[in-house]
mmCIF file of C-alpha atoms in Angstrom:
data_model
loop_
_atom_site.group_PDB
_atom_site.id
_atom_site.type_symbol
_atom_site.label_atom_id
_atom_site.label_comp_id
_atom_site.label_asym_id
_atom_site.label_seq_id
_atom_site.Cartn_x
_atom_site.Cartn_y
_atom_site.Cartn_z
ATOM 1 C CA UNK A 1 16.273 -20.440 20.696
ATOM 2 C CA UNK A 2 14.245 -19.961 17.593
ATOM 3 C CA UNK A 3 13.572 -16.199 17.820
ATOM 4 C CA UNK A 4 17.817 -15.288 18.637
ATOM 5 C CA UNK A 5 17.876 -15.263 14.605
ATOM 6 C CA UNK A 6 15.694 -16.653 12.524
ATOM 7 C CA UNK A 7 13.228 -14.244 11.261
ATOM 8 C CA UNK A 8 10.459 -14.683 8.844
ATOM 9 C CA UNK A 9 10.719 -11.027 6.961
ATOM 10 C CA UNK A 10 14.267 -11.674 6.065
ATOM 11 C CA UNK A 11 16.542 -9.906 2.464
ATOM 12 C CA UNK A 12 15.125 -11.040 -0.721
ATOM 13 C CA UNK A 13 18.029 -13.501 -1.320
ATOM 14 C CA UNK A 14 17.223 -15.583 1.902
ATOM 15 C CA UNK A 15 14.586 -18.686 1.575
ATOM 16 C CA UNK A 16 12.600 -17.153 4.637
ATOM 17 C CA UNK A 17 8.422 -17.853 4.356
ATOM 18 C CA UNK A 18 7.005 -15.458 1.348
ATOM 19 C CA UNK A 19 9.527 -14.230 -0.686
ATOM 20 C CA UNK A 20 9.781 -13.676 -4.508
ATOM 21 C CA UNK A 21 13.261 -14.484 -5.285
ATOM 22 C CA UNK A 22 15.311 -13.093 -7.811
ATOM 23 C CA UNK A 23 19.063 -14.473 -8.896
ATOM 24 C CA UNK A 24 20.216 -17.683 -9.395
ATOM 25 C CA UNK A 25 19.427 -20.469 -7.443
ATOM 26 C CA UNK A 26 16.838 -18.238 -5.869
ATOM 27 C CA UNK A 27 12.727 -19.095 -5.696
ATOM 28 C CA UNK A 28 10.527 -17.890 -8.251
ATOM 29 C CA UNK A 29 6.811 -16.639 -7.239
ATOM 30 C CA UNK A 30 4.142 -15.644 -9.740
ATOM 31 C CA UNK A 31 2.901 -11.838 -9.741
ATOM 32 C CA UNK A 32 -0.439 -11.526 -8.912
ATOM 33 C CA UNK A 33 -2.294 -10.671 -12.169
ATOM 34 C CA UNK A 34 -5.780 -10.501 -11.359
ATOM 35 C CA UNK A 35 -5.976 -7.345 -8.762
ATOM 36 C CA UNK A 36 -5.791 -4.284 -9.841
ATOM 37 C CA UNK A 37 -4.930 -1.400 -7.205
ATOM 38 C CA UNK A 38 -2.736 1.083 -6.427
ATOM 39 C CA UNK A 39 0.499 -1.479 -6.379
ATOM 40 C CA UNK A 40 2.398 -2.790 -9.859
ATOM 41 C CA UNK A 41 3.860 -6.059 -10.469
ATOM 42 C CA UNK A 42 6.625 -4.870 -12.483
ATOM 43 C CA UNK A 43 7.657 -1.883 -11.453
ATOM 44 C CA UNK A 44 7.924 0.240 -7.614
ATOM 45 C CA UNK A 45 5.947 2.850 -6.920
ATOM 46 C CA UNK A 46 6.917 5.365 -4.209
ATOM 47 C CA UNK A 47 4.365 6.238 -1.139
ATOM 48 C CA UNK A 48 4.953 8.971 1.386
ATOM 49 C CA UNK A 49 4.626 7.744 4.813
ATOM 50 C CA UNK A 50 2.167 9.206 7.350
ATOM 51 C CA UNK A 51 2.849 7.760 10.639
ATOM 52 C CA UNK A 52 5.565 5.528 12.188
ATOM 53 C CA UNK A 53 4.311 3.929 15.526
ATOM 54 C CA UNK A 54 6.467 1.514 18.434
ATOM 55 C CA UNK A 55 4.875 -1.708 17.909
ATOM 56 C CA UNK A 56 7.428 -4.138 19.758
ATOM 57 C CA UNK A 57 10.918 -4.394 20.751
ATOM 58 C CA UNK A 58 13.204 -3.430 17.491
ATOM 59 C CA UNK A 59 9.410 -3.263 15.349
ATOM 60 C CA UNK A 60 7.695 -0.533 14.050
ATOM 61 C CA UNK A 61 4.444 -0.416 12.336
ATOM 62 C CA UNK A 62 4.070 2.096 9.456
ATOM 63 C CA UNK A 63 1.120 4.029 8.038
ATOM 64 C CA UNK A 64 1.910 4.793 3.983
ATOM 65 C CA UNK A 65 -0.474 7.001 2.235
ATOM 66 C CA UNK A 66 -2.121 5.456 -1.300
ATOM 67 C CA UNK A 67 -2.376 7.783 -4.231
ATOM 68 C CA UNK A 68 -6.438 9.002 -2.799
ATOM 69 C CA UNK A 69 -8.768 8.245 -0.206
ATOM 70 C CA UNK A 70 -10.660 5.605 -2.078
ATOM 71 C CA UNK A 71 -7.308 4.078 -3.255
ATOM 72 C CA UNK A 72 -7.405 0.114 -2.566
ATOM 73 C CA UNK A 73 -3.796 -1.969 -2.437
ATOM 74 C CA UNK A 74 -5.098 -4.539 -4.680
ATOM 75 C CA UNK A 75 -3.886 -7.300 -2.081
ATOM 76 C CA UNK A 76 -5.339 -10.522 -2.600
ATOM 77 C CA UNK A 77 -5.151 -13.354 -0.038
ATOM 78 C CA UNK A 78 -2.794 -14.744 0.972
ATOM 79 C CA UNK A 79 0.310 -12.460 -1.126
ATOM 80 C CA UNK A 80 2.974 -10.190 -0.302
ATOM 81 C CA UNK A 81 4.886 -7.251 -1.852
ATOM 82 C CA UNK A 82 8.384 -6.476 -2.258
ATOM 83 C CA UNK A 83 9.449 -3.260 -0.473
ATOM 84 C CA UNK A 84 13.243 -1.516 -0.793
ATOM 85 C CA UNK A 85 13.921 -1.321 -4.135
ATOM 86 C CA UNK A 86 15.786 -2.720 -7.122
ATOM 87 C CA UNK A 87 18.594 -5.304 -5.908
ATOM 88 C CA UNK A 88 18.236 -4.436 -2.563
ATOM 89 C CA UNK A 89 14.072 -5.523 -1.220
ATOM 90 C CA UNK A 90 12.526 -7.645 1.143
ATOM 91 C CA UNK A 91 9.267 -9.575 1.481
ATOM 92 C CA UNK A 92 6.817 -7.884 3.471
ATOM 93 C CA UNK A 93 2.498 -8.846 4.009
ATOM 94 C CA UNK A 94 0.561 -5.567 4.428
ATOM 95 C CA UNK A 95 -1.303 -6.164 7.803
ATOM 96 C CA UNK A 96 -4.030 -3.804 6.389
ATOM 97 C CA UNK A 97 -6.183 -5.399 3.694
ATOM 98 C CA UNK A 98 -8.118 -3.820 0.962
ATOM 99 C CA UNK A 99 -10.702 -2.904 3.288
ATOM 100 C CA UNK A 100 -8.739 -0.116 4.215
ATOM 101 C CA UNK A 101 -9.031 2.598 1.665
ATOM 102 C CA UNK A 102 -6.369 5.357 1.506
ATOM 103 C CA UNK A 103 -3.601 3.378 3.253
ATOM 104 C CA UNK A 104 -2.196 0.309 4.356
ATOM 105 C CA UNK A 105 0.314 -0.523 6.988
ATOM 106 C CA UNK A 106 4.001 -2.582 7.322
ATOM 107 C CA UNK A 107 5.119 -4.506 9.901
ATOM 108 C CA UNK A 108 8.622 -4.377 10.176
ATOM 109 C CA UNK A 109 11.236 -5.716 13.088
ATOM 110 C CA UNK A 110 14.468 -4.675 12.705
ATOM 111 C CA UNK A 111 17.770 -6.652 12.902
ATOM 112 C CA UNK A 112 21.059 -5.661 12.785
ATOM 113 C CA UNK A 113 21.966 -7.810 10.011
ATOM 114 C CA UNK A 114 18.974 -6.844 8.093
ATOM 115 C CA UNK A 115 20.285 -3.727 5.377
ATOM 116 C CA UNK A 116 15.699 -3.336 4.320
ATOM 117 C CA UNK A 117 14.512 -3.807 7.759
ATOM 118 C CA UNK A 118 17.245 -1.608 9.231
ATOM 119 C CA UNK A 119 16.562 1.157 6.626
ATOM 120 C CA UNK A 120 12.714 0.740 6.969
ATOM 121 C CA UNK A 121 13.137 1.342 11.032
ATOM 122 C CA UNK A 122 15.050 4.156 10.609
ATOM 123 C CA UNK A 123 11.752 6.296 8.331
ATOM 124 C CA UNK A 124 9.610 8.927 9.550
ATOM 125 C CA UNK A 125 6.580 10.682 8.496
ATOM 126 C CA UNK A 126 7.530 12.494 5.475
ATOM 127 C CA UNK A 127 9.903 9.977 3.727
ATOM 128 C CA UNK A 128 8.544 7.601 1.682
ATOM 129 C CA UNK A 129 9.072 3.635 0.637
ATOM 130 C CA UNK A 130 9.148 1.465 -2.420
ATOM 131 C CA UNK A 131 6.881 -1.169 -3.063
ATOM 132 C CA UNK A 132 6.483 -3.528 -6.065
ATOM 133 C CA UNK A 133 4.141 -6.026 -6.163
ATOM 134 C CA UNK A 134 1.202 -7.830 -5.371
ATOM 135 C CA UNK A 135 2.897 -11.815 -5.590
ATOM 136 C CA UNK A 136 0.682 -13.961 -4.774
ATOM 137 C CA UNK A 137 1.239 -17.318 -2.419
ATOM 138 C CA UNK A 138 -1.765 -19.381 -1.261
ATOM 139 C CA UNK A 139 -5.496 -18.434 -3.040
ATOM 140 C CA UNK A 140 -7.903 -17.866 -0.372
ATOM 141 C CA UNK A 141 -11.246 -18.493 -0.767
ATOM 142 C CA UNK A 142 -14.309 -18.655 1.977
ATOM 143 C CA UNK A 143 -14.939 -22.116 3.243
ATOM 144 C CA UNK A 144 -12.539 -23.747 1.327
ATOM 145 C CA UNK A 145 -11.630 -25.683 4.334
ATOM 146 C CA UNK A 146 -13.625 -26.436 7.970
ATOM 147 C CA UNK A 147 -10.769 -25.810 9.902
ATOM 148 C CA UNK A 148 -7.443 -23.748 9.536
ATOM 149 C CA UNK A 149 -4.554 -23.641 12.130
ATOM 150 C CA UNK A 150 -1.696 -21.284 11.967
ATOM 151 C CA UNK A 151 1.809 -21.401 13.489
ATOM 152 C CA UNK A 152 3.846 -18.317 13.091
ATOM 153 C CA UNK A 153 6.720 -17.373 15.472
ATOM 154 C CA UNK A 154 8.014 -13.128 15.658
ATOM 155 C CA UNK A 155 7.153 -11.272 12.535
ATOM 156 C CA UNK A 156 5.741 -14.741 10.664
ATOM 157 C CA UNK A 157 2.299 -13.456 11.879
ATOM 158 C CA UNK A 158 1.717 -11.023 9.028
ATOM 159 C CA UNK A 159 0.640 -13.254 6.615
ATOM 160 C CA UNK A 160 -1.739 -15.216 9.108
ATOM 161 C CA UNK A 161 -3.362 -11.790 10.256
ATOM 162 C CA UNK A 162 -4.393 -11.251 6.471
ATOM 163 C CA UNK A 163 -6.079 -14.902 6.386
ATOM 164 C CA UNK A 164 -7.550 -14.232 9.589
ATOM 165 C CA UNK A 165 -9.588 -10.635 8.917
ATOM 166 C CA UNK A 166 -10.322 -12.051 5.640
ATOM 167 C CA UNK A 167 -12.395 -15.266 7.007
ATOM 168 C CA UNK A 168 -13.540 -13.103 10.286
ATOM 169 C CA UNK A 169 -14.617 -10.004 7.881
ATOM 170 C CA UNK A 170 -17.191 -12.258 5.689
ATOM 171 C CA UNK A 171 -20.362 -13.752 7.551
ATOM 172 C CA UNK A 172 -20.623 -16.330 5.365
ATOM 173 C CA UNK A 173 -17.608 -17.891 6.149
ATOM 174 C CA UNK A 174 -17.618 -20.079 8.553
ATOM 175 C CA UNK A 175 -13.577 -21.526 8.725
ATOM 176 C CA UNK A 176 -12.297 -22.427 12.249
ATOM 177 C CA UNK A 177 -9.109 -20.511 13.001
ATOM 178 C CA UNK A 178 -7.145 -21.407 14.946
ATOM 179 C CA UNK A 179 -3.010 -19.821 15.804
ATOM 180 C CA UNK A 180 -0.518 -20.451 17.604
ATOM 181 C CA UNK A 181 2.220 -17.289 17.846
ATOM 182 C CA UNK A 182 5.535 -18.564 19.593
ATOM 183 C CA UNK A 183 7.554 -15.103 20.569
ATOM 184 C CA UNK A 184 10.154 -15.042 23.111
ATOM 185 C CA UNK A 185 9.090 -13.313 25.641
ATOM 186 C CA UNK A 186 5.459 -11.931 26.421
ATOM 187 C CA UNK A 187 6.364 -8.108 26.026
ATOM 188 C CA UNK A 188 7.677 -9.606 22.291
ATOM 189 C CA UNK A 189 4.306 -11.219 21.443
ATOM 190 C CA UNK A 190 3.708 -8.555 18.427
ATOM 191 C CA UNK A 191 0.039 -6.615 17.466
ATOM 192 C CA UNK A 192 -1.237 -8.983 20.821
ATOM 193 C CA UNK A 193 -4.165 -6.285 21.321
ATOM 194 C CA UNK A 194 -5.394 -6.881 17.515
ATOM 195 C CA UNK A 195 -5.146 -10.484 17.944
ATOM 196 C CA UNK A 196 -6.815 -10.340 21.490
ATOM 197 C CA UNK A 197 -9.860 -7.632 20.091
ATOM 198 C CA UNK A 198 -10.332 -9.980 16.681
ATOM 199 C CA UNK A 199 -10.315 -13.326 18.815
ATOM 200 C CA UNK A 200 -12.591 -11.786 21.419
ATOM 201 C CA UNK A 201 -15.041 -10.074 18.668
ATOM 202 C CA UNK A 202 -14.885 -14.026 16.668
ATOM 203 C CA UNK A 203 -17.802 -15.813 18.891
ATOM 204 C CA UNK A 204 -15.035 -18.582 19.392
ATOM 205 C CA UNK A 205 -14.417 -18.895 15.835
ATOM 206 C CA UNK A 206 -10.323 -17.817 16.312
ATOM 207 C CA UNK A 207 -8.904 -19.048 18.803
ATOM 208 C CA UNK A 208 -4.890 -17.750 19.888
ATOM 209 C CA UNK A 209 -2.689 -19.862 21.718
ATOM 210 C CA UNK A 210 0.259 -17.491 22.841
ATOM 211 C CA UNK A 211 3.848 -19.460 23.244
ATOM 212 C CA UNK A 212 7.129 -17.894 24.786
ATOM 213 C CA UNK A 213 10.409 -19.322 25.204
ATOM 214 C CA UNK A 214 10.252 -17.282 29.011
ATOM 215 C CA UNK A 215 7.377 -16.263 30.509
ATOM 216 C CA UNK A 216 9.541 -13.539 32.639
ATOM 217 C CA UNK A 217 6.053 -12.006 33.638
ATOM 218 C CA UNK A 218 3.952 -14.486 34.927
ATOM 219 C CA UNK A 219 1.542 -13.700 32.033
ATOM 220 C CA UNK A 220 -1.493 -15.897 32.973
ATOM 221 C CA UNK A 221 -2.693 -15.909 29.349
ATOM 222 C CA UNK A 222 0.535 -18.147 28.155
ATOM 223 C CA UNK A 223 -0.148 -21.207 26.373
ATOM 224 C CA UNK A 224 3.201 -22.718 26.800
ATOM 225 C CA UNK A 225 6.491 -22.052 27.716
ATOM 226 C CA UNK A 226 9.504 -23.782 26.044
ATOM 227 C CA UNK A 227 9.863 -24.734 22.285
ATOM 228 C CA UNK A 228 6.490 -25.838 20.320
ATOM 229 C CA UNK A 229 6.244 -29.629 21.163
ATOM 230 C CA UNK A 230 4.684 -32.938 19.591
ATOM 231 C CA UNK A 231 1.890 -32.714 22.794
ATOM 232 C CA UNK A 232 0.990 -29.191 22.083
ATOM 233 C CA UNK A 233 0.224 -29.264 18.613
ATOM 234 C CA UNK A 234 -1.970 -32.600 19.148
ATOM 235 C CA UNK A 235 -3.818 -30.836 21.805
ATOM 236 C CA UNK A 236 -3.932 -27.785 20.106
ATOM 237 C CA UNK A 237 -4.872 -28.103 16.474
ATOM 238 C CA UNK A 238 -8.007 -29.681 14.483
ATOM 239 C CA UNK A 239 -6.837 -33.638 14.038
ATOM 240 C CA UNK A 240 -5.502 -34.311 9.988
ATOM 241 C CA UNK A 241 -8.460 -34.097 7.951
ATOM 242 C CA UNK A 242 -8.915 -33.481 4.081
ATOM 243 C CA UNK A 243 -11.222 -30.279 5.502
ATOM 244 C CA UNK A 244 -7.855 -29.179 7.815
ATOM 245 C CA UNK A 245 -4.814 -26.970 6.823
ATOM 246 C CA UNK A 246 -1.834 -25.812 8.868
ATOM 247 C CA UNK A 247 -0.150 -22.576 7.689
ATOM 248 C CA UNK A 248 2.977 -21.869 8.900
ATOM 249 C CA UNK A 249 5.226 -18.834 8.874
ATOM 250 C CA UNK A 250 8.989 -18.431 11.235
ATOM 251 C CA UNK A 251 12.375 -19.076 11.698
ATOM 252 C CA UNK A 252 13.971 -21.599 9.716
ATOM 253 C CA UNK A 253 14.743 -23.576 12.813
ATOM 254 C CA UNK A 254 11.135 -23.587 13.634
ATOM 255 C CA UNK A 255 10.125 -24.729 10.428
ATOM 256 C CA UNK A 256 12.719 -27.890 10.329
ATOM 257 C CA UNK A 257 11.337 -28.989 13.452
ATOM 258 C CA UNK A 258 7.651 -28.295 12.843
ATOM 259 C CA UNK A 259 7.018 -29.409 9.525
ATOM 260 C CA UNK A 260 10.725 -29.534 7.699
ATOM 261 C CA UNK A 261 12.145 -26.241 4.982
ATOM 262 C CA UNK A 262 10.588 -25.266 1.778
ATOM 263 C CA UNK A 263 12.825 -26.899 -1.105
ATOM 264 C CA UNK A 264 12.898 -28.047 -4.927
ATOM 265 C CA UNK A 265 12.330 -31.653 -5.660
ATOM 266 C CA UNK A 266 13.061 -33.072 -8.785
ATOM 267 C CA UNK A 267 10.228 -35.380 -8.539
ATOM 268 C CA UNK A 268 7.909 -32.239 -7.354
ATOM 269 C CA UNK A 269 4.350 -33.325 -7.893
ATOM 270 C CA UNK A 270 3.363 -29.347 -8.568
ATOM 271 C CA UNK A 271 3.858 -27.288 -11.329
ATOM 272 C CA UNK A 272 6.531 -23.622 -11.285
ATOM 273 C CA UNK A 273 3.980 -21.367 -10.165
ATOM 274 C CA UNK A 274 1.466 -23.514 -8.260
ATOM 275 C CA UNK A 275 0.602 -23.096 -4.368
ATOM 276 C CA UNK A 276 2.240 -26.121 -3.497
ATOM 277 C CA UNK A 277 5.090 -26.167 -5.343
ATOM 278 C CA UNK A 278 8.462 -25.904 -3.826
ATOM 279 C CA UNK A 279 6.982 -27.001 -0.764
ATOM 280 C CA UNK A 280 9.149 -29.898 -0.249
ATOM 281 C CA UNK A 281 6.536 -32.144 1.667
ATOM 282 C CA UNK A 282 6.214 -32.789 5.070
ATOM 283 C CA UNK A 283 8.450 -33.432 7.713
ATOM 284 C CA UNK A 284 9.223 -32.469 11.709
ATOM 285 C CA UNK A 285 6.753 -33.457 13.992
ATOM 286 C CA UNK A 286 3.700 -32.372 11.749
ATOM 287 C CA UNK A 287 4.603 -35.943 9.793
ATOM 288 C CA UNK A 288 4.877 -37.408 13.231
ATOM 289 C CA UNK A 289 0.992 -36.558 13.659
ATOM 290 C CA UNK A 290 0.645 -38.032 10.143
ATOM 291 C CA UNK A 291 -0.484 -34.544 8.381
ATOM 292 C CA UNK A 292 -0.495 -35.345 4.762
ATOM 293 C CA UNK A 293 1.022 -32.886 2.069
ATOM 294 C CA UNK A 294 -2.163 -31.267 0.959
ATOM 295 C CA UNK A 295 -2.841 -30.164 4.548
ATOM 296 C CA UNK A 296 0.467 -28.312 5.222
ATOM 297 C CA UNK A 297 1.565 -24.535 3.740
ATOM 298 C CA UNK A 298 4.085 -22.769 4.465
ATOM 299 C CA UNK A 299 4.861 -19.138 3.813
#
């Protein structure tokens, strides 16, 4: 099944969803230049850790303390910093934003073949992590589409939680959300009580479709059960549209059969350093339902 290995916070050498790569043959993200905070592009900084809570099976969510009270990441949206250290990081998105002053919060699941997630599981209050960063992946701003749908399976939902408070947190914007969050089982379906509070606080303006490859509970609040199909997604998300994008963030074998990998083309129509570039195009069943280039992202 999709969520027996693939994982979307994976070592900085892997091509998982939102990763500055260093090395050869690796991807290349810009640094995000234009937010200052407590966080620096070129070197890590070190912040103690103040709590370490259970968050799902193998996850942990944990509390780091920024240099005062007033101190800001200096996140943009959507980006992600590199946590570990040098030679040995991985890509993580804050689930705090910079609308939490003082700290800001990881999401980490651990796997056994993962040397930065293991290590990052293993912290308590008291020790302290690396982070270098902000890199920035897809510019955000208000309104810039009508309607945006997310698919993220396991830990792939940290980047669409930061596009989500930062659409529901601003009045003015009036974007459609829409996610879908494809775990394995219900009991895996992670931060489901932030999701559940920020959906049921939206006025119907995010709407979360939960999927699960076994619904071993009988949860009544389960989209689907079984692998994300062609008929879900065309009864689920906004129809292609110039004014629509799908984000998505997972496994690799999720993202070959949604919408194809992330890969170089020599005839790449983007420049290094763009949003889109590297994307690869579409494929997967997302082509099948004739989304176009400029409405897909992945992470």
């Amino acid at each position: 099944m999709w969520f027996s290995r693939g994982r979307c916070l994976a070592p900085v050498v892997s091509t998982s969803c939102g990763l500055a790569l260093t090395g050869s043959g690796c991807r290349r993200e810009r640094l995000c230049e234009e937010h200052v905070g407590s966080f620096s592009k070129t070197e890590f900084r070190r912040f103690p850790i103040l709590e370490v809570r259970e968050a799902g099976p193998r996850t942990k969510l944990i509390k780091c303390k920024l240099p005062t009270e007033q101190s800001v990441m200096g996140m943009p949206v959507a980006a992600y910093v590199l946590v570990g250290g040098d030679g040995w990081s991985s890509a993580y998105t804050p689930v705090t934003t910079d609308d939490q002053k003082g700290y800001f919060e990881l999401l980490v699941k651990g796997y056994p073949d993962g040397q930065v997630s293991r290590y990052l599981c293993s912290l308590k209050p008291g020790d302290s992590v690396l982070v270098k960063g902000p890199v920035h992946k897809l510019p955000y701003k208000a309104n810039m589409k009508k309607n945006i749908a997310m698919i993220a399976g396991g830990s792939g939902i940290t980047p669409m939680l930061q596009v989500v408070k930062e659409v529901l947190k601003n009045p003015d914007d009036k974007t459609q959300l829409t996610l879908i969050f494809a775990n394995r089982t219900p009991k895996d379906i992670l931060i489901r009580e932030d999701l559940d509070a920020l959906a049921a606080g939206s006025k119907g303006q995010f709407k979360v479709h939960y999927v699960v490859d076994e619904n071993d509970t009988n949860d009544d609040n389960i989209k689907h059960v079984g692998y994300i199909t062609k008929a879900l997604l065309s009864n689920v998300l906004p129809a292609p549209s110039p004014d629509v994008l799908v984000l998505l963030c997972g496994p690799q074998e999720m993202m070959q059969a949604l919408a194809g990998l992330k890969r170089h083309r020599i005839d790449d129509p983007h420049k290094v350093g763009e949003p889109w570039w590297g994307q690869g195009g579409v494929q997967g069943i997302l082509k099948e339902l004739t989304y176009s280039e400029s409405m897909v992202y992945k992470f």
